[in-house]
GROMACS .gro file of C-alpha atoms in nm:
model
  384
    1MET     CA    1  -2.318  10.140   5.318
    2ARG     CA    2  -2.536  10.529   5.297
    3LYS     CA    3  -2.821  10.339   5.118
    4GLN     CA    4  -3.128  10.341   5.324
    5LEU     CA    5  -3.487  10.072   5.197
    6ALA     CA    6  -3.823  10.116   5.317
    7ALA     CA    7  -4.130   9.978   5.234
    8LEU     CA    8  -4.398  10.219   5.105
    9GLY     CA    9  -4.659   9.965   5.065
   10VAL     CA   10  -4.617   9.943   5.486
   11LEU     CA   11  -4.401  10.258   5.607
   12CYS     CA   12  -4.692  10.489   5.493
   13ALA     CA   13  -4.590  10.721   5.669
   14LEU     CA   14  -4.188  10.778   5.514
   15LEU     CA   15  -4.405  10.955   5.217
   16PRO     CA   16  -4.752  11.109   5.336
   17GLY     CA   17  -4.788  11.132   4.987
   18LEU     CA   18  -4.831  10.845   4.839
   19VAL     CA   19  -5.168  10.675   4.830
   20LEU     CA   20  -5.220  10.322   4.728
   21HIS     CA   21  -5.569  10.292   4.593
   22THR     CA   22  -5.825   9.977   4.585
   23GLN     CA   23  -5.989  10.034   4.226
   24ALA     CA   24  -5.957   9.765   3.988
   25ALA     CA   25  -6.103   9.611   3.685
   26GLU     CA   26  -6.078   9.419   3.420
   27ALA     CA   27  -5.918   9.446   3.085
   28PRO     CA   28  -6.157   9.610   2.840
   29ALA     CA   29  -6.152   9.324   2.543
   30VAL     CA   30  -6.133   9.497   2.219
   31SER     CA   31  -6.091   9.384   1.859
   32ALA     CA   32  -5.793   9.533   1.722
   33ALA     CA   33  -5.517   9.285   1.651
   34SER     CA   34  -5.279   9.516   1.793
   35ALA     CA   35  -5.285   9.755   2.059
   36VAL     CA   36  -5.116   9.885   2.365
   37LEU     CA   37  -5.257  10.187   2.643
   38MET     CA   38  -4.914  10.358   2.822
   39ASP     CA   39  -4.861  10.582   3.072
   40GLY     CA   40  -4.710  10.934   2.877
   41GLU     CA   41  -4.554  11.048   3.196
   42THR     CA   42  -4.293  10.812   3.269
   43GLY     CA   43  -4.369  10.592   2.954
   44ARG     CA   44  -4.542  10.264   3.156
   45VAL     CA   45  -4.696   9.989   2.957
   46LEU     CA   46  -5.086   9.963   3.097
   47TYR     CA   47  -5.253   9.735   2.939
   48ALA     CA   48  -5.117   9.555   2.598
   49LYS     CA   49  -5.193   9.279   2.279
   50ASP     CA   50  -4.933   9.219   2.041
   51GLU     CA   51  -4.752   9.503   2.136
   52ASN     CA   52  -4.488   9.442   1.863
   53THR     CA   53  -4.588   9.188   1.562
   54PRO     CA   54  -4.528   9.521   1.266
   55ARG     CA   55  -4.855   9.590   1.100
   56ALA     CA   56  -4.949   9.844   0.788
   57ILE     CA   57  -5.020  10.169   1.035
   58ALA     CA   58  -5.209  10.403   0.749
   59SER     CA   59  -5.174  10.759   0.793
   60THR     CA   60  -5.110  10.736   1.125
   61THR     CA   61  -4.730  10.759   1.034
   62LYS     CA   62  -4.828  11.126   1.007
   63LEU     CA   63  -4.729  11.164   1.327
   64MET     CA   64  -4.321  11.066   1.262
   65THR     CA   65  -4.389  11.316   0.986
   66ALA     CA   66  -4.471  11.590   1.192
   67LEU     CA   67  -4.223  11.513   1.471
   68VAL     CA   68  -3.925  11.539   1.221
   69ALA     CA   69  -4.051  11.834   1.057
   70ALA     CA   70  -4.138  11.995   1.331
   71GLU     CA   71  -3.738  11.941   1.524
   72TYR     CA   72  -3.636  12.077   1.117
   73LEU     CA   73  -3.804  12.327   1.128
   74GLY     CA   74  -3.759  12.448   1.552
   75GLY     CA   75  -4.111  12.485   1.580
   76ASP     CA   76  -4.171  12.812   1.345
   77LEU     CA   77  -4.421  12.735   1.066
   78SER     CA   78  -4.439  13.096   0.932
   79ARG     CA   79  -4.266  12.963   0.617
   80GLN     CA   80  -4.479  13.096   0.362
   81VAL     CA   81  -4.365  12.812  -0.003
   82GLU     CA   82  -4.480  12.808  -0.335
   83ILE     CA   83  -4.585  12.519  -0.450
   84GLN     CA   84  -4.455  12.251  -0.706
   85ARG     CA   85  -4.619  11.966  -0.960
   86GLU     CA   86  -4.438  11.664  -0.739
   87TRP     CA   87  -4.586  11.778  -0.429
   88THR     CA   88  -4.940  11.754  -0.525
   89GLY     CA   89  -5.185  11.470  -0.702
   90ILE     CA   90  -5.117  11.252  -0.442
   91GLU     CA   91  -5.321  10.947  -0.419
   92GLY     CA   92  -5.584  10.957  -0.087
   93THR     CA   93  -5.667  11.209   0.165
   94SER     CA   94  -5.522  11.545   0.083
   95LEU     CA   95  -5.497  11.942   0.093
   96TYR     CA   96  -5.546  11.978  -0.320
   97LEU     CA   97  -5.321  12.225  -0.303
   98VAL     CA   98  -5.255  12.377  -0.626
   99PRO     CA   99  -4.952  12.416  -0.866
  100GLY     CA  100  -4.769  12.683  -0.816
  101GLU     CA  101  -4.940  12.917  -0.539
  102THR     CA  102  -4.814  12.980  -0.209
  103LEU     CA  103  -4.874  12.854   0.144
  104SER     CA  104  -4.763  12.915   0.428
  105LEU     CA  105  -4.580  12.610   0.631
  106LYS     CA  106  -4.855  12.588   0.895
  107THR     CA  107  -5.094  12.546   0.659
  108LEU     CA  108  -4.917  12.244   0.516
  109PHE     CA  109  -4.858  12.133   0.903
  110TYR     CA  110  -5.149  12.142   0.988
  111GLY     CA  111  -5.303  11.967   0.703
  112LEU     CA  112  -5.134  11.683   0.724
  113LEU     CA  113  -5.247  11.608   1.109
  114LEU     CA  114  -5.584  11.754   1.098
  115PRO     CA  115  -5.804  11.650   0.719
  116SER     CA  116  -5.493  11.450   0.701
  117GLY     CA  117  -5.326  11.543   0.384
  118ASN     CA  118  -5.090  11.253   0.179
  119ASP     CA  119  -4.995  11.551  -0.081
  120ALA     CA  120  -4.810  11.798   0.239
  121ALA     CA  121  -4.707  11.506   0.414
  122VAL     CA  122  -4.497  11.523   0.007
  123ALA     CA  123  -4.476  11.884  -0.007
  124LEU     CA  124  -4.359  11.900   0.395
  125ALA     CA  125  -4.099  11.662   0.380
  126CYS     CA  126  -3.960  11.790   0.001
  127VAL     CA  127  -3.934  12.175   0.160
  128CYS     CA  128  -3.692  12.004   0.507
  129ALA     CA  129  -3.431  11.769   0.337
  130GLY     CA  130  -3.444  11.905   0.001
  131ASP     CA  131  -3.614  11.500  -0.132
  132VAL     CA  132  -3.881  11.275  -0.048
  133ASP     CA  133  -3.608  10.974   0.007
  134THR     CA  134  -3.415  11.245   0.270
  135PHE     CA  135  -3.655  11.221   0.457
  136VAL     CA  136  -3.761  10.975   0.498
  137GLY     CA  137  -3.390  10.858   0.596
  138TRP     CA  138  -3.458  11.096   0.840
  139MET     CA  139  -3.828  10.920   0.968
  140ASN     CA  140  -3.637  10.606   1.027
  141GLN     CA  141  -3.381  10.706   1.220
  142ARG     CA  142  -3.574  10.930   1.417
  143ALA     CA  143  -3.750  10.575   1.484
  144GLN     CA  144  -3.472  10.436   1.588
  145ASP     CA  145  -3.348  10.701   1.806
  146LEU     CA  146  -3.689  10.648   2.010
  147GLY     CA  147  -3.604  10.310   2.010
  148MET     CA  148  -3.869  10.152   1.752
  149THR     CA  149  -3.718   9.835   1.718
  150HIS     CA  150  -4.036   9.700   1.447
  151THR     CA  151  -4.094  10.031   1.260
  152HIS     CA  152  -3.987  10.106   0.893
  153PHE     CA  153  -4.126  10.423   0.715
  154SER     CA  154  -4.080  10.414   0.319
  155ASP     CA  155  -4.292  10.759   0.273
  156PRO     CA  156  -4.402  11.039   0.467
  157ASN     CA  157  -4.751  10.969   0.508
  158GLY     CA  158  -4.883  10.580   0.509
  159LEU     CA  159  -4.971  10.482   0.126
  160GLY     CA  160  -4.655  10.241   0.175
  161ASP     CA  161  -4.598   9.906   0.054
  162GLU     CA  162  -4.467   9.592   0.236
  163ASN     CA  163  -4.138   9.759   0.430
  164HIS     CA  164  -4.351  10.034   0.544
  165TYR     CA  165  -4.484   9.921   0.918
  166ALA     CA  166  -4.478   9.971   1.276
  167SER     CA  167  -4.600   9.781   1.541
  168ALA     CA  168  -4.823   9.912   1.860
  169LEU     CA  169  -4.592   9.977   2.108
  170ASP     CA  170  -4.369  10.157   1.891
  171MET     CA  171  -4.635  10.421   1.787
  172ALA     CA  172  -4.751  10.464   2.155
  173LYS     CA  173  -4.353  10.566   2.245
  174LEU     CA  174  -4.311  10.765   1.919
  175GLY     CA  175  -4.664  10.915   2.018
  176ARG     CA  176  -4.551  11.019   2.355
  177ALA     CA  177  -4.258  11.200   2.194
  178CYS     CA  178  -4.486  11.375   1.976
  179LEU     CA  179  -4.637  11.522   2.288
  180GLN     CA  180  -4.280  11.610   2.394
  181ASN     CA  181  -4.321  11.876   2.093
  182PRO     CA  182  -4.504  12.155   2.208
  183THR     CA  183  -4.597  12.211   1.800
  184VAL     CA  184  -4.700  11.917   1.767
  185ALA     CA  185  -4.901  11.902   2.062
  186GLU     CA  186  -5.052  12.173   1.987
  187ALA     CA  187  -5.139  12.065   1.613
  188VAL     CA  188  -5.285  11.701   1.694
  189ALA     CA  189  -5.526  11.877   1.929
  190THR     CA  190  -5.681  12.154   1.729
  191LYS     CA  191  -6.063  12.107   1.668
  192SER     CA  192  -6.034  12.267   1.373
  193LEU     CA  193  -5.910  12.675   1.188
  194THR     CA  194  -5.945  12.798   0.885
  195LEU     CA  195  -5.593  12.876   0.711
  196GLU     CA  196  -5.559  13.044   0.382
  197ASP     CA  197  -5.906  13.036   0.265
  198ARG     CA  198  -5.865  12.695   0.322
  199GLN     CA  199  -6.108  12.510   0.638
  200LEU     CA  200  -5.925  12.202   0.770
  201VAL     CA  201  -6.156  11.960   1.082
  202ASN     CA  202  -5.933  11.700   1.234
  203HIS     CA  203  -6.049  11.394   1.120
  204ASN     CA  204  -5.983  11.249   1.534
  205LYS     CA  205  -6.364  11.232   1.690
  206LEU     CA  206  -6.285  11.152   2.015
  207LEU     CA  207  -6.169  11.494   2.030
  208TRP     CA  208  -6.548  11.582   2.032
  209GLN     CA  209  -6.656  11.264   2.232
  210TYR     CA  210  -6.393  11.169   2.531
  211GLU     CA  211  -6.366  11.423   2.757
  212GLY     CA  212  -5.993  11.521   2.827
  213CYS     CA  213  -5.948  11.420   2.462
  214THR     CA  214  -5.607  11.574   2.360
  215GLY     CA  215  -5.655  11.409   2.010
  216MET     CA  216  -5.335  11.238   1.832
  217LYS     CA  217  -5.361  11.077   1.480
  218THR     CA  218  -5.629  10.860   1.222
  219GLY     CA  219  -5.549  10.582   0.989
  220TYR     CA  220  -5.738  10.353   0.711
  221THR     CA  221  -5.591  10.149   0.445
  222ARG     CA  222  -5.776   9.834   0.305
  223GLN     CA  223  -5.381   9.686   0.398
  224ALA     CA  224  -5.351   9.819   0.748
  225GLY     CA  225  -5.773   9.832   0.804
  226ARG     CA  226  -5.819  10.103   1.076
  227THR     CA  227  -5.620  10.266   1.221
  228LEU     CA  228  -5.573  10.510   1.551
  229VAL     CA  229  -5.339  10.641   1.806
  230SER     CA  230  -5.507  10.875   2.098
  231SER     CA  231  -5.491  11.102   2.381
  232ALA     CA  232  -5.631  11.221   2.691
  233GLU     CA  233  -5.508  11.324   3.021
  234ARG     CA  234  -5.727  11.346   3.306
  235ASP     CA  235  -5.640  11.491   3.688
  236GLY     CA  236  -5.314  11.574   3.597
  237GLN     CA  237  -5.186  11.277   3.409
  238THR     CA  238  -5.156  11.164   3.011
  239LEU     CA  239  -5.281  10.841   2.875
  240ILE     CA  240  -5.187  10.720   2.532
  241CYS     CA  241  -5.299  10.470   2.287
  242VAL     CA  242  -5.265  10.281   2.037
  243THR     CA  243  -5.489  10.040   1.801
  244LEU     CA  244  -5.365   9.893   1.474
  245SER     CA  245  -5.619   9.682   1.251
  246ASP     CA  246  -5.892   9.803   1.509
  247ARG     CA  247  -6.244   9.789   1.305
  248ASN     CA  248  -6.438   9.930   1.649
  249ASP     CA  249  -6.119  10.155   1.712
  250TRP     CA  250  -6.316  10.466   1.888
  251ALA     CA  251  -6.537  10.292   2.136
  252ASP     CA  252  -6.193  10.084   2.179
  253HIS     CA  253  -5.976  10.356   2.266
  254LYS     CA  254  -6.285  10.514   2.521
  255ALA     CA  255  -6.272  10.198   2.762
  256LEU     CA  256  -5.884  10.179   2.749
  257LEU     CA  257  -5.882  10.536   2.826
  258ASP     CA  258  -6.164  10.475   3.117
  259TYR     CA  259  -5.943  10.147   3.234
  260GLY     CA  260  -5.584  10.288   3.265
  261PHE     CA  261  -5.772  10.595   3.395
  262SER     CA  262  -5.918  10.398   3.661
  263VAL     CA  263  -5.642  10.091   3.731
  264TYR     CA  264  -5.370  10.249   3.764
  265PRO     CA  265  -5.365  10.671   3.879
  266ARG     CA  266  -5.120  10.887   3.888
  267THR     CA  267  -4.890  10.825   4.203
  268VAL     CA  268  -4.749  11.063   4.394
  269LEU     CA  269  -4.402  10.868   4.526
  270ALA     CA  270  -4.311  11.241   4.650
  271GLN     CA  271  -4.339  11.608   4.580
  272ALA     CA  272  -4.059  11.881   4.572
  273GLY     CA  273  -4.035  12.006   4.890
  274GLU     CA  274  -4.102  11.708   5.088
  275GLU     CA  275  -3.823  11.582   5.327
  276LEU     CA  276  -3.633  11.228   5.307
  277GLY     CA  277  -3.425  11.241   5.450
  278ARG     CA  278  -3.241  11.408   5.843
  279VAL     CA  279  -2.832  11.320   5.855
  280PRO     CA  280  -2.596  11.450   6.162
  281LEU     CA  281  -2.422  11.728   6.116
  282GLU     CA  282  -2.101  11.788   6.276
  283GLY     CA  283  -2.021  12.126   6.361
  284SER     CA  284  -2.320  12.356   6.446
  285LEU     CA  285  -2.520  12.371   6.693
  286LEU     CA  286  -2.795  12.219   6.494
  287HIS     CA  287  -2.803  11.790   6.556
  288MET     CA  288  -2.886  11.704   6.252
  289ALA     CA  289  -2.967  11.845   5.833
  290ALA     CA  290  -3.269  11.822   5.670
  291ALA     CA  291  -3.251  11.646   5.306
  292GLU     CA  292  -3.620  11.707   5.078
  293ALA     CA  293  -3.708  11.553   4.697
  294ARG     CA  294  -3.581  11.816   4.431
  295GLU     CA  295  -3.873  11.765   4.160
  296THR     CA  296  -4.230  11.656   4.235
  297VAL     CA  297  -4.208  11.204   4.104
  298ALA     CA  298  -4.472  11.058   4.051
  299TYR     CA  299  -4.650  10.682   3.884
  300PRO     CA  300  -4.893  10.539   3.784
  301LEU     CA  301  -4.970  10.228   4.016
  302GLN     CA  302  -5.259   9.978   4.126
  303GLU     CA  303  -5.412   9.777   4.333
  304GLY     CA  304  -5.143   9.605   4.582
  305GLU     CA  305  -4.817   9.733   4.394
  306ARG     CA  306  -4.527   9.806   4.715
  307VAL     CA  307  -4.282  10.040   4.633
  308THR     CA  308  -3.998  10.115   4.810
  309VAL     CA  309  -3.769  10.385   4.805
  310GLN     CA  310  -3.361  10.308   4.807
  311VAL     CA  311  -3.235  10.673   4.975
  312ASP     CA  312  -2.880  10.763   4.960
  313LEU     CA  313  -2.752  10.985   5.190
  314PRO     CA  314  -2.391  11.063   5.405
  315ASP     CA  315  -2.385  10.904   5.712
  316ALA     CA  316  -2.299  11.289   5.833
  317VAL     CA  317  -2.201  11.595   5.743
  318GLN     CA  318  -2.028  11.894   5.873
  319ALA     CA  319  -2.133  12.190   5.842
  320PRO     CA  320  -2.192  12.439   5.642
  321VAL     CA  321  -2.426  12.348   5.430
  322VAL     CA  322  -2.640  12.560   5.170
  323GLN     CA  323  -2.966  12.547   5.122
  324GLY     CA  324  -3.073  12.310   4.774
  325GLU     CA  325  -2.812  12.195   4.679
  326ILE     CA  326  -2.708  11.854   4.608
  327ALA     CA  327  -2.732  11.633   4.914
  328GLY     CA  328  -2.757  11.260   4.782
  329THR     CA  329  -3.087  11.067   4.608
  330ALA     CA  330  -3.391  10.887   4.614
  331ARG     CA  331  -3.496  10.596   4.387
  332PHE     CA  332  -3.848  10.405   4.392
  333LEU     CA  333  -3.905  10.087   4.274
  334VAL     CA  334  -4.175   9.874   4.206
  335ASN     CA  335  -4.074   9.531   4.177
  336GLY     CA  336  -3.724   9.567   4.172
  337GLN     CA  337  -3.731   9.859   3.860
  338VAL     CA  338  -3.616  10.179   3.969
  339VAL     CA  339  -4.014  10.350   3.836
  340GLY     CA  340  -3.852  10.665   3.950
  341GLU     CA  341  -3.571  10.896   4.117
  342THR     CA  342  -3.452  11.326   4.213
  343TYR     CA  343  -3.207  11.423   4.366
  344LEU     CA  344  -3.164  11.517   4.743
  345VAL     CA  345  -3.064  11.893   4.897
  346TRP     CA  346  -3.081  12.005   5.195
  347SER     CA  347  -3.408  12.177   5.341
  348SER     CA  348  -3.172  12.455   5.481
  349SER     CA  349  -2.846  12.605   5.530
  350ALA     CA  350  -2.669  12.653   5.837
  351ASN     CA  351  -2.321  12.770   5.912
  352ARG     CA  352  -2.037  12.662   6.141
  353ASP     CA  353  -2.065  12.778   6.460
  354VAL     CA  354  -1.960  12.513   6.676
  355VAL     CA  355  -1.565  12.623   6.791
  356ASP     CA  356  -1.379  12.353   6.788
  357ARG     CA  357  -1.106  12.221   7.145
  358LYS     CA  358  -0.804  12.454   7.024
  359GLY     CA  359  -1.026  12.762   7.041
  360LEU     CA  360  -1.186  12.715   7.380
  361GLY     CA  361  -0.876  12.619   7.547
  362ASP     CA  362  -0.736  12.874   7.380
  363LEU     CA  363  -0.895  13.118   7.544
  364TRP     CA  364  -0.874  12.916   7.906
  365ASP     CA  365  -0.553  13.038   7.825
  366PHE     CA  366  -0.589  13.386   7.784
  367LEU     CA  367  -0.842  13.420   8.083
  368GLN     CA  368  -0.569  13.293   8.339
  369GLY     CA  369  -0.354  13.629   8.218
  370GLU     CA  370  -0.263  13.882   8.428
  371GLU     CA  371  -0.531  14.122   8.159
  372ALA     CA  372  -0.860  13.987   8.147
  373PRO     CA  373  -0.917  13.970   7.731
  374THR     CA  374  -1.148  14.204   7.467
  375PHE     CA  375  -1.451  14.075   7.355
  376ALA     CA  376  -1.371  14.176   7.046
  377GLN     CA  377  -1.059  13.965   7.125
  378ALA     CA  378  -1.188  13.677   7.219
  379LEU     CA  379  -1.464  13.607   7.026
  380GLU     CA  380  -1.137  13.558   6.777
  381LEU     CA  381  -1.059  13.292   6.996
  382LEU     CA  382  -1.377  13.125   6.955
  383GLU     CA  383  -1.396  13.204   6.576
  384PRO     CA  384  -1.386  12.819   6.381
   0.00000   0.00000   0.00000
């Protein structure tokens, strides 16, 4: 077999970048009916409370509206559109659109996410899909694509009926997808701006109150209560927090984010360029070929978690080898589950420069002849 196993908790020298942290803390008690804390890079759930129960989500719905619109528009928000009467007069929070006025898609997009305009949601849906129902169909399809198995949308703004819901875990998956979309990520992180004579202020107080907050979305209806999706970054680690039906959401998000950063810090399992194995090299003056990680692999680890690495390399390799070419793979496991992987590539090139037995025999025969060979003739005989 070509596979080797090493317990990193014991053999840390194999991966010098690995540090097993010893900080520990109890998970905070939160007042939310449902809550999830997720690592944004890996999707690991760090905290969960009733995470799969479908609940009303209010205006956090608009994260999906924004994601679908941004993907449909390709991130281009420069186009001007004329506001139609049927897009106006929507109940609840509003961008106060006026029939006949002309606004950019950027104003509608930021008006959707910062002041949470319900009319902006309808306008974007109709601009993209032609009508609200078609756009909502796109939202539900995107939810399926993201593995949001306890979610259904019935409108683009969250005012919906009993058929409009999502679980906390599903909303964390959505939040992760939003952060991976540059257009959405930039908008949800914006505290305020003025567009076309409209002053837009983000309802997310954590942008001012929590160091490292990178945004996301608030929501409230009488049916849903207070809902909140937030994200924050610290020391290269991004966390996503979701609470549904939470009367104390600002404090709960701060506590959960602090908990995640302290108890599950981002731990580098392998750095790009770090040597992870060597194999015998045949046909070269070099005896071994080194293989290194092509990408950095990291994972949030808590105290005492045991990591193993599974290295898959050939038993031996024939020269020549070329630097950067794929040599094998390395997989990292926690509790038997693969949590990261990277290709292994050759650290350096090696030419084939060892003479085979036939070449040596031919040279010996030539040397025994009446005329000594020239230097060029000898080299020709020795060529692999």
